[in-house]
Amino acid sequence: PLLTASPATTLTSEAELEAMLRAFPVPALYAVSGSGLNLTGGMSYDVAYEDGFARVMLLNYTAELAGQPLPLQVQSIYPARALDFVPKGDYHIAQVAGQPLAGMQSVRMEDGENIRLHAQAAEGIYVLTVPTMTADDLAAVTRSMQLYAAEEPS
């Protein structure tokens, strides 16, 4: 089902992350604490879609690779059919398979400067964008990603 509109939210610290993840209507992709990926900011907003609203969540991280800080972006989109909200760009499908992303099979796309992994579950679309890096570094980043599922009250 589509959503009714809710106000956009932004976060500037890790302490605000759980509330934003809980407000997302389906499990959202994020980097687990202690993974070496540092959350630098994020936002969640609704976009008019069909006869209601879709929700988009962007989380920005930095990672240290070879002593250099590298920006990473994680995007979760609801509903899964809202492909219009997957970021555009001059990307092409890569000649290599995408790494697993939070247990989902992904498609790898590249634009010469960045790698983008796309994965789709029954209820959401997930996009990880990173600067071009080695397969081992990319595997380390993708192992840090998981889908957030709120604890059910007992």
PDB file of C-alpha atoms in Angstrom:
ATOM      1  CA  PRO A   1       0.000   0.000   0.000  1.00  0.00           C
ATOM      2  CA  LEU A   2       1.110   3.566  -0.661  1.00  0.00           C
ATOM      3  CA  LEU A   3       1.720   5.999   2.180  1.00  0.00           C
ATOM      4  CA  THR A   4       0.053   9.166   3.348  1.00  0.00           C
ATOM      5  CA  ALA A   5       2.494  12.073   3.413  1.00  0.00           C
ATOM      6  CA  SER A   6       4.675  12.653   6.438  1.00  0.00           C
ATOM      7  CA  PRO A   7       7.220  15.430   7.056  1.00  0.00           C
ATOM      8  CA  ALA A   8      10.748  15.015   5.760  1.00  0.00           C
ATOM      9  CA  THR A   9      13.333  14.217   8.426  1.00  0.00           C
ATOM     10  CA  THR A  10      17.086  14.668   8.527  1.00  0.00           C
ATOM     11  CA  LEU A  11      19.702  13.226  10.804  1.00  0.00           C
ATOM     12  CA  THR A  12      23.119  14.443  11.738  1.00  0.00           C
ATOM     13  CA  SER A  13      24.205  11.832  14.258  1.00  0.00           C
ATOM     14  CA  GLU A  14      24.176   8.089  14.804  1.00  0.00           C
ATOM     15  CA  ALA A  15      21.852   8.601  17.799  1.00  0.00           C
ATOM     16  CA  GLU A  16      19.020   9.642  15.448  1.00  0.00           C
ATOM     17  CA  LEU A  17      19.426   6.693  13.085  1.00  0.00           C
ATOM     18  CA  GLU A  18      17.226   4.130  14.832  1.00  0.00           C
ATOM     19  CA  ALA A  19      14.204   6.470  14.896  1.00  0.00           C
ATOM     20  CA  MET A  20      14.586   7.101  11.164  1.00  0.00           C
ATOM     21  CA  LEU A  21      14.945   3.376  10.430  1.00  0.00           C
ATOM     22  CA  ARG A  22      11.853   2.596  12.558  1.00  0.00           C
ATOM     23  CA  ALA A  23       9.797   5.169  10.619  1.00  0.00           C
ATOM     24  CA  PHE A  24      10.583   3.535   7.270  1.00  0.00           C
ATOM     25  CA  PRO A  25       7.622   1.334   6.220  1.00  0.00           C
ATOM     26  CA  VAL A  26       9.749  -1.720   5.312  1.00  0.00           C
ATOM     27  CA  PRO A  27      13.214  -2.913   6.385  1.00  0.00           C
ATOM     28  CA  ALA A  28      15.764  -0.246   5.371  1.00  0.00           C
ATOM     29  CA  LEU A  29      19.392  -0.788   4.376  1.00  0.00           C
ATOM     30  CA  TYR A  30      22.068   0.621   6.696  1.00  0.00           C
ATOM     31  CA  ALA A  31      25.630  -0.019   7.880  1.00  0.00           C
ATOM     32  CA  VAL A  32      25.903  -1.838  11.194  1.00  0.00           C
ATOM     33  CA  SER A  33      27.574  -0.082  14.116  1.00  0.00           C
ATOM     34  CA  GLY A  34      31.231  -0.898  14.548  1.00  0.00           C
ATOM     35  CA  SER A  35      31.677  -1.715  10.848  1.00  0.00           C
ATOM     36  CA  GLY A  36      34.160   1.097  10.237  1.00  0.00           C
ATOM     37  CA  LEU A  37      31.612   3.036   8.195  1.00  0.00           C
ATOM     38  CA  ASN A  38      30.887   6.399   9.803  1.00  0.00           C
ATOM     39  CA  LEU A  39      27.430   7.907   9.399  1.00  0.00           C
ATOM     40  CA  THR A  40      27.755  11.542   8.290  1.00  0.00           C
ATOM     41  CA  GLY A  41      24.103  12.396   7.646  1.00  0.00           C
ATOM     42  CA  GLY A  42      20.853  11.280   6.154  1.00  0.00           C
ATOM     43  CA  MET A  43      17.328  12.166   5.212  1.00  0.00           C
ATOM     44  CA  SER A  44      13.977  10.547   4.644  1.00  0.00           C
ATOM     45  CA  TYR A  45      11.245  12.130   2.550  1.00  0.00           C
ATOM     46  CA  ASP A  46       8.022  11.306   0.744  1.00  0.00           C
ATOM     47  CA  VAL A  47       7.459  11.769  -2.983  1.00  0.00           C
ATOM     48  CA  ALA A  48       4.110  11.828  -4.800  1.00  0.00           C
ATOM     49  CA  TYR A  49       3.673   8.453  -6.489  1.00  0.00           C
ATOM     50  CA  GLU A  50       0.614   6.929  -8.145  1.00  0.00           C
ATOM     51  CA  ASP A  51      -2.347   7.817  -5.856  1.00  0.00           C
ATOM     52  CA  GLY A  52      -0.298   8.293  -2.690  1.00  0.00           C
ATOM     53  CA  PHE A  53       3.320   8.662  -1.657  1.00  0.00           C
ATOM     54  CA  ALA A  54       6.549   6.698  -1.922  1.00  0.00           C
ATOM     55  CA  ARG A  55       9.282   7.096   0.702  1.00  0.00           C
ATOM     56  CA  VAL A  56      12.994   7.521   0.028  1.00  0.00           C
ATOM     57  CA  MET A  57      15.720   7.283   2.678  1.00  0.00           C
ATOM     58  CA  LEU A  58      19.308   8.368   1.990  1.00  0.00           C
ATOM     59  CA  LEU A  59      22.118   7.600   4.418  1.00  0.00           C
ATOM     60  CA  ASN A  60      25.602   9.015   3.858  1.00  0.00           C
ATOM     61  CA  TYR A  61      28.699   7.342   5.275  1.00  0.00           C
ATOM     62  CA  THR A  62      32.454   7.675   5.004  1.00  0.00           C
ATOM     63  CA  ALA A  63      34.923   4.813   5.012  1.00  0.00           C
ATOM     64  CA  GLU A  64      38.699   4.875   5.431  1.00  0.00           C
ATOM     65  CA  LEU A  65      40.431   3.049   2.582  1.00  0.00           C
ATOM     66  CA  ALA A  66      44.201   3.331   2.193  1.00  0.00           C
ATOM     67  CA  GLY A  67      44.146   6.313   4.566  1.00  0.00           C
ATOM     68  CA  GLN A  68      41.647   8.239   2.437  1.00  0.00           C
ATOM     69  CA  PRO A  69      38.062   9.025   3.494  1.00  0.00           C
ATOM     70  CA  LEU A  70      35.647   7.767   0.842  1.00  0.00           C
ATOM     71  CA  PRO A  71      31.992   8.785   0.629  1.00  0.00           C
ATOM     72  CA  LEU A  72      29.325   6.059   0.435  1.00  0.00           C
ATOM     73  CA  GLN A  73      25.589   6.485  -0.055  1.00  0.00           C
ATOM     74  CA  VAL A  74      22.882   3.994   0.900  1.00  0.00           C
ATOM     75  CA  GLN A  75      19.368   4.455  -0.435  1.00  0.00           C
ATOM     76  CA  SER A  76      16.172   2.599   0.492  1.00  0.00           C
ATOM     77  CA  ILE A  77      12.996   3.141  -1.541  1.00  0.00           C
ATOM     78  CA  TYR A  78       9.414   2.076  -0.792  1.00  0.00           C
ATOM     79  CA  PRO A  79       7.447   0.616  -2.554  1.00  0.00           C
ATOM     80  CA  ALA A  80       9.575  -1.800  -4.583  1.00  0.00           C
ATOM     81  CA  ARG A  81       7.827  -0.818  -7.805  1.00  0.00           C
ATOM     82  CA  ALA A  82       8.888   2.852  -7.450  1.00  0.00           C
ATOM     83  CA  LEU A  83      11.832   2.466  -9.819  1.00  0.00           C
ATOM     84  CA  ASP A  84      11.441   6.119 -10.897  1.00  0.00           C
ATOM     85  CA  PHE A  85      13.218   7.125  -7.687  1.00  0.00           C
ATOM     86  CA  VAL A  86      16.374   5.072  -8.278  1.00  0.00           C
ATOM     87  CA  PRO A  87      19.050   7.705  -8.968  1.00  0.00           C
ATOM     88  CA  LYS A  88      19.854   8.273 -12.615  1.00  0.00           C
ATOM     89  CA  GLY A  89      23.292   8.760 -14.097  1.00  0.00           C
ATOM     90  CA  ASP A  90      25.589   7.557 -16.827  1.00  0.00           C
ATOM     91  CA  TYR A  91      25.758   4.034 -15.408  1.00  0.00           C
ATOM     92  CA  HIS A  92      26.054   0.821 -17.392  1.00  0.00           C
ATOM     93  CA  ILE A  93      25.733  -2.788 -16.265  1.00  0.00           C
ATOM     94  CA  ALA A  94      29.173  -4.086 -15.305  1.00  0.00           C
ATOM     95  CA  GLN A  95      30.818  -7.191 -16.725  1.00  0.00           C
ATOM     96  CA  VAL A  96      31.136  -8.648 -13.215  1.00  0.00           C
ATOM     97  CA  ALA A  97      28.455  -9.928 -10.882  1.00  0.00           C
ATOM     98  CA  GLY A  98      27.195  -7.722  -8.063  1.00  0.00           C
ATOM     99  CA  GLN A  99      28.194  -8.563  -4.494  1.00  0.00           C
ATOM    100  CA  PRO A 100      25.422  -9.844  -2.207  1.00  0.00           C
ATOM    101  CA  LEU A 101      23.798  -6.867  -0.487  1.00  0.00           C
ATOM    102  CA  ALA A 102      22.259  -7.713   2.904  1.00  0.00           C
ATOM    103  CA  GLY A 103      21.598 -11.247   1.645  1.00  0.00           C
ATOM    104  CA  MET A 104      19.996 -10.061  -1.598  1.00  0.00           C
ATOM    105  CA  GLN A 105      21.387 -10.624  -5.062  1.00  0.00           C
ATOM    106  CA  SER A 106      22.505  -7.332  -6.589  1.00  0.00           C
ATOM    107  CA  VAL A 107      23.162  -5.906 -10.033  1.00  0.00           C
ATOM    108  CA  ARG A 108      26.432  -4.004 -10.382  1.00  0.00           C
ATOM    109  CA  MET A 109      26.545  -0.843 -12.459  1.00  0.00           C
ATOM    110  CA  GLU A 110      29.489   1.495 -13.077  1.00  0.00           C
ATOM    111  CA  ASP A 111      30.044   4.971 -14.502  1.00  0.00           C
ATOM    112  CA  GLY A 112      33.848   5.123 -14.575  1.00  0.00           C
ATOM    113  CA  GLU A 113      34.114   6.814 -11.160  1.00  0.00           C
ATOM    114  CA  ASN A 114      31.554   4.970  -9.035  1.00  0.00           C
ATOM    115  CA  ILE A 115      30.122   1.519  -8.476  1.00  0.00           C
ATOM    116  CA  ARG A 116      26.425   1.203  -7.789  1.00  0.00           C
ATOM    117  CA  LEU A 117      24.818  -1.983  -6.494  1.00  0.00           C
ATOM    118  CA  HIS A 118      21.037  -2.338  -6.906  1.00  0.00           C
ATOM    119  CA  ALA A 119      18.970  -4.940  -5.072  1.00  0.00           C
ATOM    120  CA  GLN A 120      15.230  -5.418  -4.900  1.00  0.00           C
ATOM    121  CA  ALA A 121      13.173  -7.228  -2.293  1.00  0.00           C
ATOM    122  CA  ALA A 122       9.424  -7.824  -2.319  1.00  0.00           C
ATOM    123  CA  GLU A 123       8.746  -4.509  -0.569  1.00  0.00           C
ATOM    124  CA  GLY A 124      11.721  -2.238  -1.234  1.00  0.00           C
ATOM    125  CA  ILE A 125      14.543  -1.212  -3.554  1.00  0.00           C
ATOM    126  CA  TYR A 126      18.068  -0.722  -2.219  1.00  0.00           C
ATOM    127  CA  VAL A 127      20.992   1.127  -3.796  1.00  0.00           C
ATOM    128  CA  LEU A 128      24.596   1.334  -2.556  1.00  0.00           C
ATOM    129  CA  THR A 129      26.854   3.848  -4.322  1.00  0.00           C
ATOM    130  CA  VAL A 130      30.601   3.817  -3.654  1.00  0.00           C
ATOM    131  CA  PRO A 131      33.680   5.207  -5.415  1.00  0.00           C
ATOM    132  CA  THR A 132      35.450   2.678  -7.646  1.00  0.00           C
ATOM    133  CA  MET A 133      37.334   0.269  -5.373  1.00  0.00           C
ATOM    134  CA  THR A 134      38.823  -3.208  -5.374  1.00  0.00           C
ATOM    135  CA  ALA A 135      36.595  -6.270  -5.148  1.00  0.00           C
ATOM    136  CA  ASP A 136      37.961  -7.007  -1.656  1.00  0.00           C
ATOM    137  CA  ASP A 137      37.185  -3.481  -0.406  1.00  0.00           C
ATOM    138  CA  LEU A 138      33.710  -3.623  -1.941  1.00  0.00           C
ATOM    139  CA  ALA A 139      33.093  -7.003  -0.290  1.00  0.00           C
ATOM    140  CA  ALA A 140      34.090  -5.488   3.081  1.00  0.00           C
ATOM    141  CA  VAL A 141      31.625  -2.625   2.568  1.00  0.00           C
ATOM    142  CA  THR A 142      28.759  -4.901   1.503  1.00  0.00           C
ATOM    143  CA  ARG A 143      29.365  -7.194   4.507  1.00  0.00           C
ATOM    144  CA  SER A 144      28.737  -4.124   6.689  1.00  0.00           C
ATOM    145  CA  MET A 145      25.254  -3.626   5.242  1.00  0.00           C
ATOM    146  CA  GLN A 146      22.089  -5.137   6.658  1.00  0.00           C
ATOM    147  CA  LEU A 147      18.355  -4.603   6.583  1.00  0.00           C
ATOM    148  CA  TYR A 148      16.914  -3.005   9.703  1.00  0.00           C
ATOM    149  CA  ALA A 149      13.913  -4.791  11.158  1.00  0.00           C
ATOM    150  CA  ALA A 150      12.338  -3.233  14.230  1.00  0.00           C
ATOM    151  CA  GLU A 151      12.075  -5.534  17.218  1.00  0.00           C
ATOM    152  CA  GLU A 152       8.525  -6.732  17.660  1.00  0.00           C
ATOM    153  CA  PRO A 153       7.125  -5.863  21.099  1.00  0.00           C
ATOM    154  CA  SER A 154       6.772  -9.005  23.204  1.00  0.00           C
TER     155      SER A 154
END
